[in-house]
Structure formats: structure tokens, C-alpha cells
XYZ file of C-alpha atoms in Angstrom:
666
model
C 157.209 101.615 95.438
C 159.347 99.399 93.172
C 156.651 99.080 90.459
C 156.236 102.864 90.489
C 159.974 103.313 90.007
C 159.719 100.965 87.024
C 157.268 103.375 85.436
C 159.682 106.222 86.212
C 162.448 104.329 84.411
C 160.103 103.908 81.479
C 159.497 107.668 81.486
C 163.264 108.266 81.553
C 163.303 107.179 77.895
C 162.020 110.693 77.226
C 164.810 112.284 79.255
C 165.274 115.074 76.719
C 161.795 116.436 77.425
C 162.231 115.875 81.149
C 165.494 117.833 81.230
C 163.918 120.604 79.167
C 160.976 120.722 81.595
C 163.480 120.926 84.471
C 165.107 123.941 82.779
C 161.771 125.714 82.357
C 160.891 124.918 85.989
C 164.163 126.469 87.174
C 163.530 129.656 85.180
C 159.952 129.856 86.495
C 161.222 129.362 90.074
C 163.799 132.143 89.683
C 161.151 134.499 88.320
C 158.803 133.502 91.162
C 161.472 134.413 93.721
C 162.417 137.684 92.009
C 158.814 138.893 92.136
C 158.937 139.227 95.923
C 161.981 141.476 95.829
C 159.595 144.232 94.735
C 158.074 144.205 98.240
C 161.014 146.073 99.801
C 161.087 149.067 97.381
C 157.285 149.289 97.420
C 157.326 149.463 101.225
C 160.054 152.127 101.025
C 157.910 154.208 98.704
C 154.739 153.841 100.783
C 156.328 154.392 104.183
C 158.653 157.335 103.475
C 158.724 160.748 101.888
C 161.855 160.211 99.818
C 162.165 158.704 96.365
C 163.912 155.391 95.870
C 166.992 157.135 94.526
C 167.256 159.214 97.690
C 166.640 156.145 99.857
C 169.402 154.183 98.149
C 171.775 157.149 98.412
C 171.004 157.391 102.124
C 171.607 153.662 102.558
C 174.976 154.002 100.822
C 175.967 156.832 103.147
C 174.892 154.833 106.186
C 176.860 151.745 105.147
C 179.919 153.874 104.295
C 179.795 155.468 107.759
C 179.457 151.997 109.261
C 182.432 150.741 107.227
C 184.503 153.773 108.321
C 183.574 153.045 111.948
C 184.667 149.425 111.561
C 187.992 150.506 110.027
C 188.542 152.969 112.884
C 187.943 150.167 115.374
C 190.431 148.005 113.510
C 193.077 150.743 113.746
C 192.368 151.165 117.458
C 192.557 147.409 118.060
C 195.898 147.270 116.255
C 197.257 149.926 118.636
C 195.968 147.919 121.608
C 197.580 144.780 120.229
C 200.933 146.512 119.881
C 200.701 147.638 123.511
C 199.571 144.238 124.808
C 201.938 142.576 127.275
C 200.856 138.913 126.973
C 200.439 136.644 123.972
C 196.946 135.614 125.109
C 195.796 139.231 124.999
C 197.319 139.695 121.534
C 195.577 136.543 120.275
C 192.253 137.781 121.605
C 192.719 141.150 119.908
C 193.693 139.421 116.642
C 190.417 137.476 116.724
C 188.462 140.705 117.219
C 190.389 142.357 114.369
C 189.517 139.396 112.096
C 185.838 139.838 112.948
C 185.920 143.517 112.062
C 187.800 142.759 108.833
C 184.968 140.377 107.933
C 182.432 143.137 108.694
C 184.364 145.585 106.526
C 184.328 143.116 103.612
C 180.588 142.688 104.095
C 180.144 146.490 104.168
C 182.145 146.861 100.942
C 180.024 144.145 99.305
C 176.838 145.904 100.423
C 178.094 149.229 99.043
C 178.965 147.529 95.727
C 175.448 146.047 95.513
C 173.788 149.362 96.313
C 175.886 151.242 93.744
C 175.141 148.544 91.144
C 171.451 148.917 91.960
C 171.776 152.675 91.725
C 173.547 152.584 88.376
C 171.435 150.062 86.459
C 168.066 150.168 88.164
C 167.301 153.247 90.254
C 168.358 155.708 87.569
C 165.801 154.183 85.198
C 162.939 154.956 87.596
C 161.065 158.281 87.629
C 161.520 160.704 90.522
C 157.831 160.778 91.350
C 157.032 158.123 93.959
C 153.647 157.178 92.512
C 155.071 156.784 89.025
C 157.861 154.675 90.482
C 155.250 152.447 92.150
C 153.421 152.087 88.814
C 156.661 151.081 87.069
C 157.486 148.558 89.790
C 154.047 146.948 89.630
C 154.169 146.877 85.829
C 157.523 145.119 86.072
C 156.073 142.597 88.501
C 153.174 141.939 86.116
C 155.590 141.448 83.208
C 157.664 138.974 85.211
C 154.507 137.072 86.172
C 153.510 136.873 82.496
C 156.949 135.553 81.504
C 156.809 133.085 84.390
C 153.431 131.901 83.119
C 154.957 131.126 79.715
C 157.657 128.962 81.279
C 155.131 127.236 83.556
C 152.967 126.482 80.514
C 156.004 125.019 78.750
C 156.830 122.874 81.769
C 153.274 121.576 82.128
C 153.142 120.751 78.408
C 156.461 118.891 78.479
C 155.508 116.961 81.614
C 152.105 116.136 80.096
C 153.734 114.817 76.921
C 156.167 112.637 78.909
C 153.322 111.301 81.069
C 151.106 110.432 78.124
C 153.952 108.922 76.105
C 154.852 106.768 79.117
C 151.232 105.714 79.471
C 151.144 104.978 75.729
C 154.183 102.697 76.026
C 152.924 101.093 79.235
C 149.462 100.298 77.883
C 150.862 98.791 74.695
C 153.372 96.732 76.675
C 150.552 95.552 78.946
C 148.283 94.754 75.990
C 151.059 92.841 74.228
C 151.586 90.711 77.325
C 147.855 90.076 77.766
C 147.651 88.796 74.185
C 150.475 86.362 74.969
C 148.588 84.837 77.910
C 147.047 81.415 77.473
C 143.282 81.196 77.814
C 143.379 79.751 81.315
C 145.557 82.618 82.582
C 143.344 85.084 80.746
C 140.165 83.708 82.294
C 141.754 83.730 85.754
C 142.644 87.425 85.359
C 139.126 88.276 84.198
C 138.342 90.741 81.420
C 136.710 93.193 83.857
C 139.821 93.358 86.041
C 142.077 93.763 83.011
C 139.832 96.547 81.722
C 140.058 98.349 85.064
C 143.849 98.100 85.001
C 144.010 99.426 81.443
C 141.753 102.405 82.218
C 141.279 103.505 85.814
C 144.595 102.178 87.171
C 146.541 103.608 84.241
C 144.997 107.055 84.740
C 145.828 106.946 88.456
C 149.436 106.071 87.612
C 149.534 108.884 85.046
C 148.351 111.367 87.687
C 151.195 110.217 89.942
C 153.812 110.587 87.193
C 152.507 114.038 86.296
C 152.718 115.038 89.953
C 156.250 113.642 90.252
C 157.613 115.420 87.192
C 155.471 118.510 87.755
C 154.814 119.597 91.327
C 157.632 117.597 92.898
C 160.083 119.448 90.647
C 158.521 122.912 90.341
C 157.312 123.589 93.887
C 160.566 122.740 95.725
C 162.473 124.914 93.237
C 160.147 127.827 94.033
C 160.618 127.264 97.757
C 164.396 126.972 97.308
C 164.565 130.273 95.428
C 162.678 132.047 98.201
C 164.822 130.352 100.874
C 167.998 131.630 99.207
C 166.702 135.209 99.161
C 165.321 134.923 102.710
C 168.745 133.722 103.896
C 170.332 136.899 102.512
C 168.026 138.820 104.866
C 168.599 136.556 107.873
C 169.583 132.921 107.578
C 168.982 132.462 111.302
C 165.331 133.534 111.099
C 164.868 131.409 107.979
C 166.315 128.395 109.773
C 163.795 128.863 112.600
C 161.050 128.536 110.020
C 162.564 125.418 108.458
C 162.970 123.443 111.697
C 159.412 122.156 111.315
C 160.131 120.589 107.901
C 161.420 117.221 109.294
C 158.282 116.926 111.408
C 156.193 117.539 108.305
C 158.074 114.798 106.454
C 157.289 112.323 109.257
C 153.608 113.245 109.171
C 153.461 112.835 105.378
C 155.191 109.461 105.593
C 152.486 108.181 107.924
C 149.703 109.650 105.779
C 151.290 108.194 102.620
C 151.265 104.646 103.964
C 147.585 104.968 104.838
C 146.928 106.417 101.392
C 148.565 103.524 99.539
C 146.424 100.906 101.271
C 143.240 102.932 100.809
C 143.984 103.606 97.125
C 144.557 99.921 96.402
C 141.145 99.099 97.871
C 139.513 101.825 95.752
C 141.056 100.385 92.579
C 139.782 96.906 93.497
C 136.263 98.272 94.033
C 136.376 99.988 90.645
C 137.309 96.624 89.135
C 134.153 95.152 90.691
C 132.064 97.902 89.096
C 133.621 97.129 85.696
C 132.763 93.465 86.210
C 129.128 94.198 87.013
C 128.733 96.594 84.090
C 130.306 94.149 81.653
C 128.158 91.221 82.764
C 124.961 93.283 82.747
C 125.509 94.854 79.324
C 126.559 91.576 77.710
C 123.614 89.746 79.244
C 121.049 92.543 78.913
C 118.597 90.301 77.039
C 118.618 87.753 79.867
C 118.232 90.522 82.443
C 115.166 91.868 80.667
C 113.725 88.466 79.783
C 113.796 87.355 83.408
C 112.716 90.820 84.680
C 115.811 91.086 86.878
C 116.363 94.824 86.389
C 115.696 95.491 90.057
C 118.123 92.770 91.145
C 121.068 93.985 89.035
C 120.233 97.560 90.044
C 120.601 96.562 93.706
C 123.879 94.826 92.906
C 125.158 97.943 91.182
C 123.971 100.095 94.066
C 125.853 97.890 96.511
C 129.042 97.992 94.413
C 128.943 101.753 93.947
C 128.174 102.300 97.648
C 131.239 100.246 98.567
C 133.298 102.262 96.074
C 131.944 105.469 97.617
C 132.998 104.346 101.097
C 136.510 103.484 99.949
C 136.822 106.639 97.859
C 135.737 108.800 100.785
C 138.460 107.185 102.867
C 141.006 108.308 100.255
C 139.506 111.805 100.123
C 139.575 112.152 103.913
C 143.229 111.078 104.114
C 144.170 113.510 101.339
C 142.075 116.293 102.873
C 143.740 115.771 106.259
C 147.242 116.204 104.860
C 146.655 119.744 103.560
C 145.493 121.407 106.804
C 148.165 119.634 108.891
C 150.977 120.873 106.647
C 149.389 124.320 106.405
C 149.153 124.657 110.195
C 152.777 123.624 110.575
C 153.841 126.104 107.866
C 151.908 128.986 109.403
C 153.289 128.104 112.837
C 156.824 128.323 111.440
C 156.071 131.688 109.806
C 154.530 133.060 113.018
C 157.525 132.024 115.145
C 159.934 133.637 112.704
C 157.830 136.821 112.348
C 157.359 137.235 116.100
C 161.091 136.993 116.701
C 161.742 139.357 113.792
C 159.168 141.823 115.125
C 160.887 141.779 118.519
C 164.201 142.622 116.854
C 162.623 145.492 114.891
C 160.812 146.957 117.901
C 163.818 146.639 120.247
C 166.410 147.631 117.674
C 168.572 144.669 118.715
C 170.341 142.028 116.616
C 170.213 139.136 119.078
C 167.800 137.398 121.426
C 168.828 135.439 124.537
C 172.424 136.013 123.504
C 171.926 134.387 120.080
C 172.788 136.722 117.172
C 170.062 136.554 114.513
C 171.004 139.439 112.175
C 174.173 141.322 111.348
C 172.422 144.692 111.481
C 169.223 145.966 113.092
C 166.181 145.212 110.947
C 163.837 147.889 109.667
C 160.163 147.179 109.192
C 160.484 147.100 105.364
C 163.063 144.312 105.585
C 160.887 142.433 108.085
C 157.903 142.619 105.730
C 160.111 141.358 102.886
C 161.260 138.450 105.046
C 157.684 137.677 106.102
C 156.593 137.727 102.441
C 159.398 135.353 101.465
C 158.457 132.948 104.267
C 154.846 133.029 103.091
C 156.104 132.363 99.559
C 158.043 129.364 100.904
C 154.996 128.078 102.774
C 152.778 128.147 99.668
C 154.790 125.575 97.649
C 155.168 123.447 100.776
C 151.389 123.526 101.243
C 150.908 122.464 97.623
C 153.312 119.597 98.189
C 151.109 118.285 101.004
C 148.986 116.297 98.525
C 151.972 115.093 96.508
C 152.926 112.153 98.698
C 149.364 110.862 98.868
C 149.062 111.003 95.068
C 152.377 109.225 94.657
C 151.210 106.473 97.004
C 147.962 106.115 95.039
C 150.048 105.885 91.858
C 152.267 103.268 93.525
C 149.192 101.139 94.295
C 148.052 101.457 90.670
C 151.553 100.616 89.402
C 151.553 97.416 91.473
C 148.352 96.248 89.783
C 149.509 97.219 86.291
C 152.952 95.626 86.541
C 151.433 92.532 88.124
C 149.572 92.156 84.819
C 152.664 92.935 82.749
C 154.757 90.418 84.711
C 152.168 87.647 84.498
C 153.526 84.838 82.343
C 151.487 82.335 80.334
C 151.097 78.870 81.777
C 151.917 77.390 78.361
C 155.597 76.588 78.053
C 157.199 78.581 75.223
C 160.579 77.242 74.196
C 163.078 79.958 73.329
C 163.991 79.669 69.645
C 161.444 76.868 69.054
C 161.447 75.479 65.526
C 158.571 75.936 63.141
C 156.220 72.994 63.063
C 156.191 71.198 59.715
C 153.259 71.781 57.407
C 150.698 69.140 58.340
C 150.499 66.393 55.713
C 150.665 63.040 57.564
C 148.645 62.598 60.757
C 147.509 64.080 64.058
C 147.919 61.844 67.103
C 146.598 62.176 70.661
C 148.779 60.014 72.920
C 147.353 59.204 76.377
C 146.107 62.769 76.774
C 144.736 63.726 80.183
C 143.577 67.259 80.939
C 141.548 69.178 83.497
C 141.020 72.881 84.171
C 141.738 71.947 87.792
C 144.475 69.397 88.417
C 142.307 67.205 90.662
C 139.275 67.240 88.317
C 140.212 65.789 84.907
C 137.898 66.548 81.986
C 139.695 64.253 79.539
C 141.341 60.993 80.520
C 143.798 58.858 78.549
C 142.648 59.972 75.101
C 144.298 57.822 72.408
C 143.404 58.808 68.846
C 145.145 59.005 65.468
C 143.693 61.010 62.591
C 145.315 60.665 59.138
C 145.785 63.788 57.045
C 142.742 64.756 55.007
C 140.274 62.826 57.135
C 137.039 64.373 58.454
C 136.416 63.328 62.058
C 133.164 64.053 63.868
C 133.323 64.248 67.663
C 130.047 63.540 69.428
C 128.961 62.899 72.968
C 126.640 64.110 75.695
C 127.039 67.571 77.179
C 130.095 67.812 79.432
C 131.850 64.852 77.834
C 134.834 67.023 76.797
C 134.283 67.500 73.055
C 135.183 71.211 72.890
C 137.938 70.790 75.477
C 139.561 68.074 73.352
C 139.712 70.254 70.258
C 140.866 73.295 72.277
C 144.044 71.327 72.994
C 144.880 71.140 69.296
C 145.681 74.884 68.814
C 147.324 74.813 72.268
C 144.817 76.995 74.024
C 145.698 74.636 76.871
C 148.382 71.978 77.398
C 147.512 68.500 78.683
C 148.697 67.591 82.160
C 149.684 64.151 80.878
C 150.350 62.747 77.456
C 151.102 64.606 74.245
C 149.616 65.717 70.937
C 151.681 65.143 67.796
C 151.397 66.629 64.321
C 153.307 64.535 61.807
C 155.229 63.002 64.699
C 156.266 66.355 66.262
C 155.048 67.264 69.774
C 153.109 70.543 69.689
C 155.047 71.795 72.709
C 158.357 71.577 70.863
C 157.332 73.941 68.067
C 156.393 77.605 67.906
C 152.804 78.563 68.617
C 152.586 80.845 65.582
C 153.611 78.110 63.146
C 150.964 75.831 64.712
C 148.070 78.250 64.736
C 148.729 79.489 61.218
C 147.711 76.012 60.057
C 144.380 76.074 61.937
C 141.024 77.759 61.388
C 138.045 77.565 63.743
C 134.307 78.160 63.498
C 132.638 78.003 66.916
C 129.086 77.902 68.160
C 129.518 81.273 69.890
C 130.331 83.279 66.807
C 132.694 86.171 67.415
C 132.512 89.166 65.081
C 134.211 92.509 65.616
C 132.567 95.921 65.421
C 133.735 96.524 61.860
C 132.636 95.934 58.287
C 131.760 92.515 56.899
C 134.783 92.856 54.613
C 137.097 93.417 57.583
C 135.587 90.542 59.583
C 136.139 88.060 56.767
C 139.620 89.473 56.058
C 140.493 88.847 59.717
C 141.222 85.260 58.655
C 143.954 86.379 56.255
C 145.415 89.866 56.385
C 146.232 91.503 53.045
C 143.687 89.310 51.274
C 142.362 90.737 48.011
C 138.768 91.754 47.439
C 138.332 88.841 45.027
C 139.584 86.340 47.638
C 137.190 87.711 50.255
C 134.191 87.589 47.919
C 135.116 84.056 46.815
C 135.242 82.898 50.448
C 131.857 84.524 51.126
C 130.356 82.689 48.148
C 131.710 79.336 49.364
C 130.106 79.992 52.750
C 126.839 81.100 51.058
C 127.181 84.460 52.786
C 127.129 86.485 49.562
C 123.399 85.844 49.235
C 122.485 88.137 52.133
C 125.541 90.407 51.824
C 124.540 91.511 48.303
C 121.095 92.494 49.623
C 122.534 94.831 52.283
C 122.574 98.577 51.417
C 126.364 98.799 51.718
C 127.231 95.221 50.822
C 130.603 94.135 52.169
C 131.094 97.578 53.731
C 128.119 97.086 56.070
C 129.069 97.400 59.734
C 128.231 94.308 61.788
C 127.740 96.265 65.036
C 128.988 95.379 68.486
C 129.589 91.598 68.654
C 127.868 91.340 65.246
C 124.454 92.133 66.699
C 123.374 93.943 63.499
C 123.172 90.489 61.838
C 121.155 87.387 62.597
C 122.743 84.330 64.201
C 122.832 82.416 60.926
C 124.379 85.352 59.081
C 127.059 85.679 61.717
C 127.942 81.988 61.422
C 128.234 82.164 57.638
C 130.594 85.145 57.915
C 132.645 83.187 60.473
C 132.767 80.234 58.082
C 133.864 82.531 55.240
C 136.641 83.818 57.496
C 137.840 80.235 58.062
C 137.633 79.390 54.358
C 139.684 82.456 53.460
C 142.464 81.293 55.805
C 142.846 78.100 53.723
C 144.013 76.087 56.764
C 145.561 72.625 56.891
C 143.429 71.861 59.959
C 139.785 72.951 60.229
C 137.817 72.847 63.503
C 134.018 73.232 63.311
C 132.313 73.440 66.710
C 128.500 73.294 66.238
C 129.060 75.488 63.186
C 125.509 74.998 61.832
C 123.679 75.465 65.122
C 122.049 78.754 63.995
C 121.645 78.070 60.257
C 118.368 77.055 58.606
C 118.048 73.688 56.862
C 118.349 75.103 53.333
C 121.557 77.044 54.110
C 122.940 74.049 55.986
C 122.540 71.824 52.941
C 124.342 74.362 50.757
C 127.147 74.787 53.295
C 127.573 71.009 53.545
C 127.933 70.850 49.801
C 130.562 73.634 49.874
C 132.390 71.992 52.773
C 132.665 68.674 50.930
C 134.787 70.494 48.340
C 136.626 72.686 50.851
C 137.558 69.854 53.228
C 139.602 68.086 50.577
C 143.302 68.312 51.285
C 142.902 69.282 54.939
C 142.163 67.534 58.250
C 138.782 68.482 59.705
C 137.285 68.035 63.152
C 133.524 68.529 63.519
C 131.647 68.800 66.805
C 127.928 68.375 66.195
C 124.672 67.008 67.534
C 123.045 66.810 64.096
C 122.954 63.503 62.229
C 123.036 65.203 58.832
C 126.339 66.847 59.777
C 127.766 63.370 60.376
C 127.237 62.458 56.728
C 130.290 64.481 55.680
C 132.563 62.730 58.195
C 134.852 59.783 57.500
C 134.924 58.677 61.142
C 132.969 59.437 64.293
C 134.559 59.613 67.746
C 132.162 59.107 70.662
C 133.147 60.653 73.999
C 131.625 59.704 77.340
C 132.823 61.025 80.687
C 136.055 62.380 79.243
C 137.052 59.048 77.637
C 136.715 57.680 74.121
C 133.787 55.272 74.150
C 134.166 54.118 70.587
C 135.363 55.136 67.108
C 133.866 54.158 63.761
C 131.331 54.967 61.051
C 127.665 55.650 61.634
C 126.399 52.106 61.013
C 129.274 50.580 63.017
C 128.586 52.743 66.032
C 124.887 51.988 65.979
C 125.828 48.339 66.428
C 128.540 48.643 69.078
C 127.997 51.888 71.050
C 125.107 52.321 73.436
C 126.104 55.949 73.995
C 125.916 56.673 70.249
C 122.530 54.962 69.965
C 121.145 57.140 72.764
C 122.445 60.252 71.009
C 120.898 59.321 67.642
C 117.589 58.388 69.274
C 117.496 61.730 71.121
C 118.217 63.603 67.882
C 115.540 61.649 66.010
C 112.998 62.494 68.702
C 113.892 66.213 68.483
C 113.659 66.120 64.701
C 110.237 64.398 64.830
C 108.989 66.950 67.352
């Protein structure tokens, strides 16, 4: 439950609203309890022939006679005490006198209450019994309406606290996810993160709403009714409440089962998110390979498993209600049966145990029964509270596990800004692998002077993209170091490093926004003129100007409203707008036609001046703009040089050029 309590502490930031909701809940509980006081006068009206005023007057006379009788007994006991011969007898009589004094004080208090009721309440009622009943019921209805206003206020305040807490929690979670390195992010999985942001967060919100809502309001209602029931007979009320500890034990057992079951349900929902995400993102492959039936069976299996787990949760929750209800009704029945015996026999005790001060009438018994039923109703509603709190606790564990996850990249507190790159980039004995025992790169030794264009080539799986992913510190090498102008990347701040870098990748990423916004993503607060200039340098303005809405055209989800070549030119414009010191181009012309590629090469020749550029490519014509070529083979540098030098000394490079020539001829 510790993660759940962390969310409660987060909600405590809005303590003003919580305290106000507590105040409204208290008022609503008092009004709820007061409603049932109308039962006694209504029963008096329906069961007798006298008006309420006459009934109260008769009750006053009866209590006054009783008080006079008690005083007479006190006087008699005083005479007996004076005549007593032994001290033990006098002490016994003194104890009896004290008891009768207590009864007299209680009688005087009862008379005061009845006269207060007579003065401020009974005199306002009509003499006619039916009209009195109408007034009483109208008063009850008015109190219910007022209670409804306070309950609405409490629900609104609790809802605002819950949603504000969820707002803070989601943003805190999202901020932490953005801080994760790529390896940690991939290990978490986007589908699982999505499930935690949506389904888990809603489950936690339901638990918080229950905690601040039902857990506060329902016990207050029960407490109000208990207080009034105790004024009738605290002994009979206690008989009803003896089953409460047993109910708490039952709910504890049910709650533990609920927490485990809820955690499994949340995990199954994460699997459904995963399947949906993979299917929707790969829908073209699904259709192209006619695998609709296969993914449909996968989805059916996942949803069936979710159904099984969800039904387990429903059955546990459904079991709690009847168990608590049976225990509540059993308590009411025991108390009512004993009360009925006292009414029918006219006694105040049973088996020598005094249960009431005075003999009960049937109106008072009905009032007590009604109050017990009113106590049982909130307790019944609380039967599902513990299960919901346990489900919320399971969700909180998953959410805070994501919030507490720390990036694998070491971030030095107060790290200095890296200097603006103007000398060289050096890879010193760099070794890296996504798994420690399977290195992708081994002992990479390379120095690139500032302003140089370096092409990185090699067969598939040789580590080209992995090598350049180390430069913006998407990952850190297990051995060795990468230096910019002699400063280790790990000793400087990530932000100062990445602000000097722009990337254009083979898998172009565009956001579901306008073309203007996608280009401006490279440099926030860029002017319209800067954005259009960058588009022209990337030869994107040619197709943008032909679109109906120009730069305000929406690119669609993942940029699917545009062709592959158009997406890559927008991505290149985004990089140009950033004006980086280090430019990384990963197969940046893979989806561009030959004519556009020639124009982009011409623009890049101008743009690459005054910045260090790394190019990953399989195309020979892309190598023409490079100053040096680095050939990778099996995660190691095979050779470094210019095109004609590598043809002479590198068998790997010759194979690559021959393969490209064969593809070009075909």
C-alpha cells in the first residue's frame, strides 16, 4: 500500500478542498441522521388518537411522576440510612441513594428536552394529526433536498481533488519517461507505458475518489445514526456492532485477494494495448500478408484472458457485498429480537443484564430498528471500498514503478555545459553492446576534425547506426569514451550536447500536426521566414507550395498524408532549421528520387560548411560529398580513407561498391 499512500500525499497538496469536502460530508451526515428522528412522531400519530402536543404533554406528566417517585424513594432511603445500625448498611444505602440521584438528574434532563421540544417544535405544528403528518413529511423532504446539495458539493470537491492529483501524477510520470534513455524506454515498452498512463491511472483515480468520498461520507452517516441509536439504548446498539470486527477480518482477506487479481487484470490490459499498437502500426503488413485472421485470433486470445482475470475481480467484489450485508442484517435481527422481547414483556433487562433505563414502547423500538437499518446501509456500501482500494494500490504500484525508474545514463548533478564544438570529435577505444555479453561495437578508434564530412558504410548489422547513436548519448559505451573538443560526453550536461546535434534518419518521424509545426520542431520560436528558408534549402517548398493549405497542411498520423520522399525532405528542413554544429544523416536519401537527391546534395554541400557531418549511406553518389569514408565490419573499423584509397586497400569496401553497382545496373 506504500505507493498508494504516496498518491494520497500528492492529493494532500489540495488539502483545502479536502477539508471543505470533509465539512460538507459532516453536514450531510448530520442531516441524514436527523431524517430518521421523524419516525418516532410519525409512529405516534399513526398509532394513537392524540395529537403530538397531547402526546408530549402526557410524556412530560409521566416523567414528572417518575421523577417524584424517585425523589420519594430518596427521602425514604435517607430515613433508613439514619436508622441504620452498621456502617456497611449505611454504605449500601448511600450507593442506592446515588443511583436514584442519577435517575432524578436523567428525569430532569428528559423533562427539559420535552419542554424544549414543546416550546420550539410542537407548538408550530397543527392540531390535526393528518396535517401534522404532512408537515413532518414535508420537513423530511426539505432536509433530504438540503442534504443532496451538500452531497453534491462533496462529490464535486472530491472529484476535483482526484482529477488534479491525476493531472499532477500523469505529468510527473510523463516527465520521468522523457528523461529515460532509449534502452530503458525500449525495455519498458510503449504499450506498457500507455496502459499505465491510461487504464492504471483511471483505476488509481477510482481508488482515490472512493477514499475521499465513500470512506469519509459513509462512516460519518453511520456514526450519526449510532449516536442517536445510543440515546435510545446503547446496549442494544452495542449488540448490533459486535459483528463489525468480524466484518473487518473478512474484508481484509477479500482485499488481499483483490489486490493480486487486480494486478493481473492491469497486466492483461497492457497486453491488449501491445497487440493493438503493433497491429495498427503494421496494418499494411497485416493486410499485405493476409494475416487478418491470425491477428484476430491473437486479439481474441488476449481479450479472453482479460475477461477471465476481470471476472475474477468481479466475483471477489461481488462476494464482499452479500457477506457484509448478511452480517449487517444478522446484527439488526439480533438487536430487534431482543428489543421486541423487552417491548412485549415490559421489562428493561434480559438474563439479569439491564438493556434500557425505562420500558420501551413500540414507537421507540421502530425508531431504533430504523436507525440500525440506517447504520447497516452505509456499512453495506463500504463493503466494496476495500476491494477498490486494493485495486488502486495495485495500479499505484505499477505507476510509481514507472515514476521511480531511473535512466541508465549517468547524469552528473550540476554538470557543466559542453563547449561549442569547434575542434574535433574523438572515439577512444569504444566498445558497446545492447547486452553486455554481446558487443555490437568493439574498440572503435576514430578522430574527426571539426567541419569534416565523414561517411560511415558497411554491411547490414556492422554497427553503423549504433555508432552514431552513441554521439548524442542515446546510449553510453561499456568501455572507452567519446570526446568533443577533448571533453568526455559523460562529464557534460545532456542538453548542452544535444542542442549541438541534428539528425535525419531513415525512419522519418513526423508528428500529427502542420508542416509548419513539424519543421519548427527543430527550433522553437523560429520565425516564418526561417522556416520557409529551411524548407527551400531542403527542396521541400516545391511540393509544399502546391498543397491547398501550404505550410498549414496537416501531415496526418506519423506523416502518412505525405509520401516517403516528402516526409524526408521535411525532416531535413527540420535539421537545417536547427543550424547544428554536428549533423547526423542516416540513409537520409533512401526515399528520395534521383532528381531531388541531386538538388539536396547541392544544398547540403553549402549547409555542411562550418559543421561536422556524419553520413550513413549505401549509395555511392552520397559518398561524393564526404571528405572521408569509414568502413565498418563486424563492429570494428576495417579501414578509413577516400573512395579511391579504399578501393585499393579494403576488400569489404570493394564488395559494397560492387553490390551497389549491380543494383544500379539492374
